[in-house]
Coordinates of C-alpha atoms and ligand atoms in Angstrom, one line a residue:
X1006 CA 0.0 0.0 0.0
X1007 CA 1.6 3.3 -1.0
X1008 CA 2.0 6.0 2.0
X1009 CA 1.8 9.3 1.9
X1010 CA 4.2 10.8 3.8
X1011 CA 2.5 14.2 4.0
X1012 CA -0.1 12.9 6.3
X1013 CA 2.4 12.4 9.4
X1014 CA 4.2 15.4 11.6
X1015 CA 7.9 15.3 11.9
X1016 CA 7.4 14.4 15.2
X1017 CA 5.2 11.5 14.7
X1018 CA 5.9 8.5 16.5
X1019 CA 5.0 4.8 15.6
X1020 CA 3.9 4.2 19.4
X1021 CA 0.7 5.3 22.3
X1022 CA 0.2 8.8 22.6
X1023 CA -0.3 7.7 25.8
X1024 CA 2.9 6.3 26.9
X1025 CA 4.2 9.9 26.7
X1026 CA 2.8 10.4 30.3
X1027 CA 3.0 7.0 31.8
X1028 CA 5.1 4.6 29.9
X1029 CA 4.8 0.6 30.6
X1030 CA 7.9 -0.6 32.2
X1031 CA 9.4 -2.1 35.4
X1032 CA 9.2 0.2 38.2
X1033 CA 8.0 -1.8 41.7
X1034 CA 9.6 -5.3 40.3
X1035 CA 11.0 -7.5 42.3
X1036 CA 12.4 -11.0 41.8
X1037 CA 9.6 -14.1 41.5
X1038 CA 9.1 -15.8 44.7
X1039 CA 9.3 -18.9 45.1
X1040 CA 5.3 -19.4 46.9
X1041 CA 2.6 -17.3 47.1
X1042 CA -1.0 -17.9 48.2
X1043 CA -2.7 -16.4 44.8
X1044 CA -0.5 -16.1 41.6
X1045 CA -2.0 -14.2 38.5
X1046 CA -1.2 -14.0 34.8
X1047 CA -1.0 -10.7 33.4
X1048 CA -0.7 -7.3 34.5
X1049 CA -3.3 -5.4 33.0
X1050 CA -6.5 -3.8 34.2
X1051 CA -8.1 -7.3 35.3
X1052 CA -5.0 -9.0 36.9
X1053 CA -4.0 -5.4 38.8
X1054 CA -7.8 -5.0 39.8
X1055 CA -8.1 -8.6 41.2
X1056 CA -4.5 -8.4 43.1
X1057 CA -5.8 -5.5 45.1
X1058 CA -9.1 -7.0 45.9
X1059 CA -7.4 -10.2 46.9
X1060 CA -5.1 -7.9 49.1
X1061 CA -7.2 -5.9 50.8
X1062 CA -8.8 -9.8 51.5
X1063 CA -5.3 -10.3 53.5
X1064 CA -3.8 -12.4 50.4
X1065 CA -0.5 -12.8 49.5
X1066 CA -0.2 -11.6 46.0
X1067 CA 2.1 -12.1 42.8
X1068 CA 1.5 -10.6 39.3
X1069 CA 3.5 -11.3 36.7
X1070 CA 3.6 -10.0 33.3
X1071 CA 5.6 -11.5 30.0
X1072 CA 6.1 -7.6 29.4
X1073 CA 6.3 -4.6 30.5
X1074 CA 3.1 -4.1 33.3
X1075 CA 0.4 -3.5 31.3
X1076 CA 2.0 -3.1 27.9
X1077 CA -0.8 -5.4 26.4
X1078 CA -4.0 -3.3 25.8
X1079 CA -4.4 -1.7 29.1
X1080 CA -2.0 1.0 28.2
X1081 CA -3.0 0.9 24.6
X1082 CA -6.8 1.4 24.5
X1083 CA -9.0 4.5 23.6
X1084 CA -10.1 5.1 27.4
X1085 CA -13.5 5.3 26.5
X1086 CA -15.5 4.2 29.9
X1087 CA -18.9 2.7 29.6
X1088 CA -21.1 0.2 30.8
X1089 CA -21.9 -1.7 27.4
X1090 CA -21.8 -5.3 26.6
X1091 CA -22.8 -6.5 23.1
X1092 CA -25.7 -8.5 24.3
X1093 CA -27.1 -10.5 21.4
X1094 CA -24.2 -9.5 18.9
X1095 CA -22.6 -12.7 19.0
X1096 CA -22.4 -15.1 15.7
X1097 CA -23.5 -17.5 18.6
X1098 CA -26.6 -16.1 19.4
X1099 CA -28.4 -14.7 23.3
X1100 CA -25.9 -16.4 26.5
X1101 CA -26.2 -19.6 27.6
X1102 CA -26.9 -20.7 31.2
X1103 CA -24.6 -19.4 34.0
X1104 CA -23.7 -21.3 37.3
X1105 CA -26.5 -20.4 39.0
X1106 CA -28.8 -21.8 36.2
X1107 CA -30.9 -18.1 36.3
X1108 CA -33.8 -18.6 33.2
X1109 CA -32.8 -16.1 30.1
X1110 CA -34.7 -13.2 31.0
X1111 CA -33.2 -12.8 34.4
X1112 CA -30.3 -13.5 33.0
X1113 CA -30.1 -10.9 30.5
X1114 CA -31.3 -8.2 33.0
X1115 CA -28.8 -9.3 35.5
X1116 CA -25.8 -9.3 33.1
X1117 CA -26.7 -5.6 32.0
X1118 CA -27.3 -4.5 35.1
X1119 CA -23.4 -5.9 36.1
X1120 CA -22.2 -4.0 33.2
X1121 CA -23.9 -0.5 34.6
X1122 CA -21.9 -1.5 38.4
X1123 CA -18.5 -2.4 35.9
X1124 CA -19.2 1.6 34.7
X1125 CA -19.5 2.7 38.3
X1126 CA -16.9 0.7 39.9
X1127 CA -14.2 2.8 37.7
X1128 CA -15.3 5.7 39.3
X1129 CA -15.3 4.3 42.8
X1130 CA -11.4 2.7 42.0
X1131 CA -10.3 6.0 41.1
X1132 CA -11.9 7.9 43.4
X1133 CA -10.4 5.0 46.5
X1134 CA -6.9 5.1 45.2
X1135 CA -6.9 8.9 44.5
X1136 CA -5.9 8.0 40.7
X1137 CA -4.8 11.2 38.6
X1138 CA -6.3 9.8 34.8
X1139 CA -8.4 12.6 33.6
X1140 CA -11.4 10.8 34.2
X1141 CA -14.1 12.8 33.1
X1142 CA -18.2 11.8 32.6
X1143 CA -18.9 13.2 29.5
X1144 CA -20.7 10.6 27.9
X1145 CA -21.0 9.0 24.6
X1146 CA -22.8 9.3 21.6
X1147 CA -23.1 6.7 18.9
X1148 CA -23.3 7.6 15.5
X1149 CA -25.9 5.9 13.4
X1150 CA -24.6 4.7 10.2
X1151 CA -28.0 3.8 8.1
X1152 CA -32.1 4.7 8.6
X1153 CA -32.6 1.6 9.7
X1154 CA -29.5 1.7 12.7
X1155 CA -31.0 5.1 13.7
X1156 CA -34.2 3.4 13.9
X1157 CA -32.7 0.8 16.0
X1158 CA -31.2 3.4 18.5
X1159 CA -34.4 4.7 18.9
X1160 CA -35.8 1.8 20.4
X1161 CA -32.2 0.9 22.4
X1162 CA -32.9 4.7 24.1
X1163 CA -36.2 3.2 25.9
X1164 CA -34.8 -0.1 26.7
X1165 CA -31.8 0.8 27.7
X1166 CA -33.8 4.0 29.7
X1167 CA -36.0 1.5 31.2
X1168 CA -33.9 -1.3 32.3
X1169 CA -30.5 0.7 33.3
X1170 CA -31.7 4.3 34.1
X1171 CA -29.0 5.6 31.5
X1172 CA -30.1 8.6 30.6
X1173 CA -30.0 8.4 26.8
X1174 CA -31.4 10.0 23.8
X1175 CA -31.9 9.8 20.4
X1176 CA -31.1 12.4 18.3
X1177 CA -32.1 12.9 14.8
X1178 CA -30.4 13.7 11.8
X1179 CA -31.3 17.0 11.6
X1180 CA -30.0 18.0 15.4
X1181 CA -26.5 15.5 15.3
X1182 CA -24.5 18.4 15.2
X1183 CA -25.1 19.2 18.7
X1184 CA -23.1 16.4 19.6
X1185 CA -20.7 16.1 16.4
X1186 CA -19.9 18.3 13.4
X1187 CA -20.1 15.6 11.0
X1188 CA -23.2 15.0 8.7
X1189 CA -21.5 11.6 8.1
X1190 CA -24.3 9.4 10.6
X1191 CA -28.4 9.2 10.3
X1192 CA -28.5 10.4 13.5
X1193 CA -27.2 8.8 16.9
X1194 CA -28.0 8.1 20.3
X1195 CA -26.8 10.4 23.3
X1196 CA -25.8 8.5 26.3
X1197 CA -24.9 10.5 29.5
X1198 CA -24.0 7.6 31.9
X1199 CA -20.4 6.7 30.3
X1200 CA -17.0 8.7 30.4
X1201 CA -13.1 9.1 29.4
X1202 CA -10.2 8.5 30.8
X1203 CA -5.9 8.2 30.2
X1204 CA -5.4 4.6 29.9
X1205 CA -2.3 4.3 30.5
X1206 CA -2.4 7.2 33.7
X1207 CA -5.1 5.1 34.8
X1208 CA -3.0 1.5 34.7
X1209 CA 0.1 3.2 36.5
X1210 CA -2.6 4.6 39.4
X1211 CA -3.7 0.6 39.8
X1212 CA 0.1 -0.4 39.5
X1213 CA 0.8 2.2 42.7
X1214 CA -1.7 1.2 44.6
X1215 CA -0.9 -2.8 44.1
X1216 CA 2.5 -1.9 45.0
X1217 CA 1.3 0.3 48.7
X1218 CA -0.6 -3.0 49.2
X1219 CA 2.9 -4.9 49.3
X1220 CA 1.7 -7.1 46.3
X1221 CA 4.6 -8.7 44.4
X1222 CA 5.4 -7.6 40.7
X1223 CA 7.0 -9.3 38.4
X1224 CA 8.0 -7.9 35.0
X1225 CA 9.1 -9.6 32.1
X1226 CA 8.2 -12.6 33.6
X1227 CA 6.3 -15.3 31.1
X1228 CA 4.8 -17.9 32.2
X1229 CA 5.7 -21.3 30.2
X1230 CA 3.8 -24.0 32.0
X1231 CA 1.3 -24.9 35.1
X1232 CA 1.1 -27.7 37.0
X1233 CA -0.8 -29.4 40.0
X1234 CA -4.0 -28.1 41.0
X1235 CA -5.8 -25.9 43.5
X1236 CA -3.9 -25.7 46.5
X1237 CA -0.6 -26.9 45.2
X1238 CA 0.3 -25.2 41.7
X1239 CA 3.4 -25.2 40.2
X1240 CA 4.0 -21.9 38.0
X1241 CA 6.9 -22.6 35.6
X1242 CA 7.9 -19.1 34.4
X1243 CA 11.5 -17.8 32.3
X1244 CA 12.8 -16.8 35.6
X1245 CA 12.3 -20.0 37.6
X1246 CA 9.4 -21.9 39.6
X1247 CA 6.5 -20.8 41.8
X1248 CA 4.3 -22.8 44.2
X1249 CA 0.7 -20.8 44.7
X1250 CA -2.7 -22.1 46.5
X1251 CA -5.1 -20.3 43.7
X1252 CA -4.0 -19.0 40.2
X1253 CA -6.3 -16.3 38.0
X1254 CA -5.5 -16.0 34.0
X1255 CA -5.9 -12.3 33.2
X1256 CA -4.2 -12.5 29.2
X1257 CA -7.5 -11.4 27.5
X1258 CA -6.2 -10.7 24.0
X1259 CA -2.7 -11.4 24.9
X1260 CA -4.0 -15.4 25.7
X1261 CA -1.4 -17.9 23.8
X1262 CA -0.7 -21.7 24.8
X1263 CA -0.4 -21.6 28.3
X1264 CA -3.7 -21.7 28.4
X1265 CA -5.1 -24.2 25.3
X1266 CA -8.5 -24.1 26.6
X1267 CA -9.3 -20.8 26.9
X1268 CA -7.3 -19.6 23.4
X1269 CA -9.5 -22.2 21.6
X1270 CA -12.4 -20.2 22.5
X1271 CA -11.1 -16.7 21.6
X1272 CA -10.2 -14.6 18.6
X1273 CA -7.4 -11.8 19.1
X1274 CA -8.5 -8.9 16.7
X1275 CA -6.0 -5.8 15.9
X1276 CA -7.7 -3.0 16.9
X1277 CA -5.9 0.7 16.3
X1278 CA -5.3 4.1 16.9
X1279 CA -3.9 7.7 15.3
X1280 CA -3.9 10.6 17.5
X1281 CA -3.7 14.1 15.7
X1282 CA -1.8 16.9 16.2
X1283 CA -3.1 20.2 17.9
X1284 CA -6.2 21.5 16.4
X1285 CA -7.6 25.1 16.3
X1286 CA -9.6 25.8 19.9
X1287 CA -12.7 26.7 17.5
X1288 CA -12.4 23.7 15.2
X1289 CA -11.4 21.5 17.8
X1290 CA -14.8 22.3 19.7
X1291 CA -16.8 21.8 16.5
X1292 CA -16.1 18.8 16.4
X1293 CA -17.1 17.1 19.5
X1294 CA -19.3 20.3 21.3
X1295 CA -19.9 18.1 24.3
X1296 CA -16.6 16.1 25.0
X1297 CA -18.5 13.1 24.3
X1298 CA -16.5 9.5 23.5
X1299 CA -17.9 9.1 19.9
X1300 CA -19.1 5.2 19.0
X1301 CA -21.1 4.4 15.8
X1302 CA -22.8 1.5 14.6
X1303 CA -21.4 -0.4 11.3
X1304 CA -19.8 -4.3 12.1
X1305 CA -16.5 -2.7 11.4
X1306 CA -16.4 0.4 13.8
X1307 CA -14.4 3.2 14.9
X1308 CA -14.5 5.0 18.4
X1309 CA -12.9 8.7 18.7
X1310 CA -13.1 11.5 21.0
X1311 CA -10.6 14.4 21.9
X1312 CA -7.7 13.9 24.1
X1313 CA -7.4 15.7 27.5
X1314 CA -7.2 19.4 26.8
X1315 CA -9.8 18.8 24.4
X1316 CA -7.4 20.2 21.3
X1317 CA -6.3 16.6 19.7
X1318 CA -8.6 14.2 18.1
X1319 CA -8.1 10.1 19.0
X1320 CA -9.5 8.2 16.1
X1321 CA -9.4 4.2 16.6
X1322 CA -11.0 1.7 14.8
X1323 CA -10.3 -1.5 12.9
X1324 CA -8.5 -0.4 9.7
X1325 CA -7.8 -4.6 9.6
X1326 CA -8.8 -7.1 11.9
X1327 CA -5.2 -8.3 11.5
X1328 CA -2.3 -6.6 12.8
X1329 CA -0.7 -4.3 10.2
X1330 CA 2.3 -2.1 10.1
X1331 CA 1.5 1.7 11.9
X1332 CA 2.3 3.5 9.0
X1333 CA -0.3 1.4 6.9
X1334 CA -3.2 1.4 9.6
X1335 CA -2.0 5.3 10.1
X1336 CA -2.9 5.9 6.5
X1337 CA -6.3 3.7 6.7
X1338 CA -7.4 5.4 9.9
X1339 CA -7.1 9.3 8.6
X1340 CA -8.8 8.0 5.6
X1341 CA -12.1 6.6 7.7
X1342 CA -11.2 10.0 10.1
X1343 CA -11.6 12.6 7.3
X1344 CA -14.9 10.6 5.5
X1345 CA -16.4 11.5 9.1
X1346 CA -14.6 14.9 9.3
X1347 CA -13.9 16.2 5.6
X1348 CA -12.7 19.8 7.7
X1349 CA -9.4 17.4 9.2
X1350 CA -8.1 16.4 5.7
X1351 CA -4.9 18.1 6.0
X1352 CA -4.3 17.4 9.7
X1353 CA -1.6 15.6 10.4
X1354 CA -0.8 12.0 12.5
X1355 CA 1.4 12.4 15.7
X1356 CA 1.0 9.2 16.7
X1357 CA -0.2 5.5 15.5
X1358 CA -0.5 2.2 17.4
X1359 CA -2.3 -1.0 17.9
X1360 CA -3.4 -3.7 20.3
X1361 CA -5.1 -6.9 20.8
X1362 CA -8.6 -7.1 22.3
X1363 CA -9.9 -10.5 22.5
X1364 CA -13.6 -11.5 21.1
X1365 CA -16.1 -14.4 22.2
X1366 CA -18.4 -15.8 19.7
X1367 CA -21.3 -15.1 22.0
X1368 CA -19.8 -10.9 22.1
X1369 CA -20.0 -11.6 25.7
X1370 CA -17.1 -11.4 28.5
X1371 CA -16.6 -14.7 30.3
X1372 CA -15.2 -15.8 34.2
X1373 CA -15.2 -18.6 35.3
X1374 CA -12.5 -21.5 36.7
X1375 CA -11.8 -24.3 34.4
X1376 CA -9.3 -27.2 35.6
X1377 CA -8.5 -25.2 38.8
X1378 CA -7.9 -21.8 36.9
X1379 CA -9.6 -19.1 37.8
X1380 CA -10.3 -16.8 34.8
X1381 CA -11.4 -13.6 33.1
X1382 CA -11.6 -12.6 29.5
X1383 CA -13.0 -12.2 26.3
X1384 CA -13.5 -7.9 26.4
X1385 CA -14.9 -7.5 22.8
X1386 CA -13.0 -4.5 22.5
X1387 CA -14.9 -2.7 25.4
X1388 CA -12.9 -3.4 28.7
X1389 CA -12.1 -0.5 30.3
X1390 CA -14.7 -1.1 33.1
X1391 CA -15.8 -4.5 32.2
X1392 CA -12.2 -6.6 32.8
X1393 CA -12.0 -3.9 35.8
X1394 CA -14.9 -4.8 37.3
X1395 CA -14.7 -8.7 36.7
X1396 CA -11.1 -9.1 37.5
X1397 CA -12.3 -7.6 41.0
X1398 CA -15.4 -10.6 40.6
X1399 CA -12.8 -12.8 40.3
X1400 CA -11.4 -11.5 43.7
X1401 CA -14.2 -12.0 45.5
X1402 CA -15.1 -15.4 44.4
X1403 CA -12.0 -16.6 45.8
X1404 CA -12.4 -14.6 49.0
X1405 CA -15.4 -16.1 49.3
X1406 CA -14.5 -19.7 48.8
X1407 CA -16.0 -19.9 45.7
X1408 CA -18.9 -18.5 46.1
X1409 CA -19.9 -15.5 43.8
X1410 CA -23.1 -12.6 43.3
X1411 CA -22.4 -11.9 39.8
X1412 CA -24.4 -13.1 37.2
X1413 CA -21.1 -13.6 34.9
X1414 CA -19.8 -16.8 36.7
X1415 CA -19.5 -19.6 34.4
X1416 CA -21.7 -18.5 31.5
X1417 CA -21.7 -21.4 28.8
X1418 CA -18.5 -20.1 27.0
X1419 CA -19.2 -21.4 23.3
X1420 CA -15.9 -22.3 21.0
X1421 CA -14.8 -20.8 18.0
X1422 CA -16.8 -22.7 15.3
X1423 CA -14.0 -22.7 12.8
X1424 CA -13.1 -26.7 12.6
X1425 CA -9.4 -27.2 13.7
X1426 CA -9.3 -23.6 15.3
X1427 CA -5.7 -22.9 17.4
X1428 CA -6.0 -19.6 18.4
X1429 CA -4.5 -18.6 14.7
X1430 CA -7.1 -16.3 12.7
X1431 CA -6.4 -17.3 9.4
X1432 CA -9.8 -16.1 8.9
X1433 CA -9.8 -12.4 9.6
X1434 CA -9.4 -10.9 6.9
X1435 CA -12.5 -12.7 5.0
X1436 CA -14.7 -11.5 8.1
X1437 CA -13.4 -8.7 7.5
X1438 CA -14.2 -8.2 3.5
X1439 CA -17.5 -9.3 4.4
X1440 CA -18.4 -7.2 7.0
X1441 CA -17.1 -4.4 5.7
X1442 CA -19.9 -5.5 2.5
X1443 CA -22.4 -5.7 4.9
X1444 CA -22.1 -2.7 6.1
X1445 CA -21.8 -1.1 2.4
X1446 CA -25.5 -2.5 1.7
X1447 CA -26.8 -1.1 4.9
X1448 CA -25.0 1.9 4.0
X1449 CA -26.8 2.3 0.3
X1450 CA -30.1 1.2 1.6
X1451 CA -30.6 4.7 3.1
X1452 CA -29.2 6.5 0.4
Ligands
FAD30 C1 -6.4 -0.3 20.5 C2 -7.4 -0.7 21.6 C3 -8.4 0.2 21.9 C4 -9.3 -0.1 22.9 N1 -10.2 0.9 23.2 C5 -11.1 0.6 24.3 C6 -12.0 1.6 24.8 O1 -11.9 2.8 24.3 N2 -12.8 1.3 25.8 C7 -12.8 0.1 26.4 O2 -13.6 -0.2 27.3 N3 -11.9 -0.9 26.0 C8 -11.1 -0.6 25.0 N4 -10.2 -1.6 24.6 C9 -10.1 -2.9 25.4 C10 -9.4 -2.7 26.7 O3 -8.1 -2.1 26.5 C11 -9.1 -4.2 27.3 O4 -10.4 -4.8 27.4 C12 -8.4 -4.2 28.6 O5 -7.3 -3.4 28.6 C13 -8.1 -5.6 28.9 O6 -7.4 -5.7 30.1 P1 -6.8 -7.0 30.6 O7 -6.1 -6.8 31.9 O8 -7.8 -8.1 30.7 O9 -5.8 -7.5 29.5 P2 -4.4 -6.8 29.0 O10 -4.3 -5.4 29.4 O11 -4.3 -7.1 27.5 O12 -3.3 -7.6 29.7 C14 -3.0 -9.0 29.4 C15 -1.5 -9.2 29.8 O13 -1.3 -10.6 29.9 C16 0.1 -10.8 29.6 N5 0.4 -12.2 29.3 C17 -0.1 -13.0 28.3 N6 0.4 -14.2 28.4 C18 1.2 -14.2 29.4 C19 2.1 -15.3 30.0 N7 2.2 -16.5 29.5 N8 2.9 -14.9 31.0 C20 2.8 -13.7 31.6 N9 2.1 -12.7 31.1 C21 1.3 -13.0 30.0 C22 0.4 -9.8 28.4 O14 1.7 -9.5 28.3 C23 -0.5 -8.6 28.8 O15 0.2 -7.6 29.4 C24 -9.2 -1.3 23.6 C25 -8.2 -2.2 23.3 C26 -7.3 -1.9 22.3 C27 -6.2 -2.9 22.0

């Protein structure tokens, strides 16, 4: 693909935006030791958000990442906060049965309802640990992209109005550009119940607080093999050998063999990001009048909003499904940016990235223990608050001797249905193709 080198700023950088003010690496790491009582994979928001639980429970605690802490999505992501699940998006169809064996309706009601308390417990987690991230409860709007999506916000506005008091409303066409200067969408739906934060301000706030709670951190540590089973673990890991009473899986997207099981079940899509350069104060405000997060509704999707300081646009969205060079996604990205915003055509990239998120077949997040392990996973992309709030679930459970309140505990977790599947998505890039035709014909049935 040819790239035009007029799009990027002299200073751009092929890496987060974010990183600039809190940068994944190894501060608070200490040597692996040799027994622990609860020993978790992965240092992102779900493994940091269960160690603390589990250490305000009077645990003994060791996290240990294969990278830098949190240089998997956690410091990677678009920081937009909300309390959605795809419910019913899945190629698999509505969720199966959870532990407690609730019948579909209640558990449909109970799962949204945990996914409004995910929203909220971000806010109580960075109000507790005094967390500087620029959180700030601006909501979200999401833009429609045919008639017939607009027609489906409408009715999402009362149900979700209804059933989760979330204050949202559909705006037509006609009156978008109160909430975006774009007359790319058929209108949208406001929501006020979601927010913004840093990322990566916001992962180094959890990674303080684990390490005032006398948690052990373990950097560049990976984890090969485990043995033995609850009670008597054996973690086999590039820097030696740890015995631990309970082990939690927190790799989402980052999931490899370690963990067959779980990989078999989930698809790592490339999801990724540009930021711009400084706009105009005017122009910037144009764009985004009420700070909002910006979502839309298409198979292949973008999220954007303005950075803190409200002067830089974020644009993310899946250029590919697979992972691509930053230059290349760069190019894609200001491409989809500027069919949405035709006034940022000559604005330039400071910075491009990407990440893994990791998708379920039913859209859904899933925890749960399987052979001993406890886990939590499957983010669909939007995992800000849910991994958050379920790594703390997570917590609990074992706190609790394995008893848990949330509706999420062993939901039917449904395979891949791609025959032979190894957690390889050769696949991709035909989903991909065909979504993206998909959405075309919705697209031209409204023109
Ligand atoms: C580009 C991008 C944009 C996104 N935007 C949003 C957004 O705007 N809003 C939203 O809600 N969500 C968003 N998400 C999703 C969100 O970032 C994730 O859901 C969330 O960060 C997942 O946290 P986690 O702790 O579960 O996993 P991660 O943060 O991915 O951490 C998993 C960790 O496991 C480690 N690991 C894996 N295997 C091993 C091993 N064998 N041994 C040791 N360590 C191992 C990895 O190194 C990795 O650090 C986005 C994600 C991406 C990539």
């Amino acid at each position: 693909m040819k790239i035009d080198r007029s799009l990027f700023h002299p200073d751009y950088k092929p890496e987060p935006f974010w990183w600039e003010a809190a940068r994944p690496g190894t501060a608070h790491s200490t040597d692996l030791p040799d027994k622990t009582e609860i020993f978790i994979v992965g240092s992102g928001y779900s493994g940091l958000s269960a160690a603390l639980e589990l250490a305000r429970g009077g645990k003994s605690v060791t996290v240990v990442d294969a990278l830098a802490f949190g240089e998997g999505a956690s410091t990677r992501n678009g920081g937009g906060v909300s309390a959605g699940i795809n419910l019913g998006k899945g190629i698999s169809g509505t969720p199966g049965q959870n532990a407690r064996g609730e019948d579909h309706k209640t558990l449909v009601t109970n799962l949204l309802r945990e996914s409004l308390a995910a929203y909220e417990f971000v806010g109580e987690l960075v109000e507790r640990e005094n967390i500087d991230c620029h959180y700030e409860r601006r909501g979200r709007f999401v833009g429609a992209y045919s008639k017939a999506h607009y027609a489906g916000l409408v009715e999402k506005a009362e149900f979700l109005n209804h059933h989760l008091q979330m204050d949202a409303t559909a705006i037509p066409r006609e009156a978008q550009k109160t909430e975006i200067g774009s007359d790319f969408y058929h209108g949208g739906l406001a929501i006020n119940r979601a927010g913004k934060i840093h990322p990566s301000l916001f992962h180094k706030g959890l990674l303080d607080a684990c390490h005032r709670e006398n948690i052990t951190l373990c950097a560049h540590t990976k984890v090969t093999a485990i043995d033995g089973k609850v009670g008597n673990f054996t973690l086999k890991t590039d820097k030696g050998n740890c015995q631990a009473e309970q082990v939690i899986i927190a790799t989402n997207g980052y999931t490899g063999a370690l963990t067959p099981k779980l990989r078999n079940r989930l698809v790592p899509i490339s999801s990724q990001i540009i930021v711009t350069e400084e706009l105009p104060e005017d122009l910037a405000l144009e764009l985004i009048p009420n700070g909002r997060t910006i979502s839309e509704t298409p198979r292949v999707t973008s999220y954007y909003r303005l950075l803190p300081g409200d002067r830089r646009v974020m644009y993310g969205g899946r250029a590919r499904f697979q992972d691509v060079p930053p230059d290349v996604s760069a190019t894609l990205l200001h491409g989809m940016m500027t069919d949405r915003w035709p006034q940022l055509k000559d604005v330039r990239i400071t910075h491009s990235w990407s990440g893994f998120v990791a998708m379920t077949t039913d859209a859904l997040p899933h925890m749960g223990q399987e052979d001993g392990l406890h886990y939590c996973t499957g983010c669909n992309g939007s995992g800000v608050a849910m991994m958050t709030y379920l790594g703390n679930q997570v917590a609990r459970r074992i706190l609790q001797n394995g008893h848990s309140d949330s509706a999420y505990v062993d939901v039917e977790f449904p395979g891949v249905p791609v025959p032979l599947y190894r957690g390889s998505p050769w696949f991709l890039p035909i989903v991909g193709e065909y979504y993206r035709y998909l959405d075309r014909k919705d697209r031209r049935a409204s023109a």
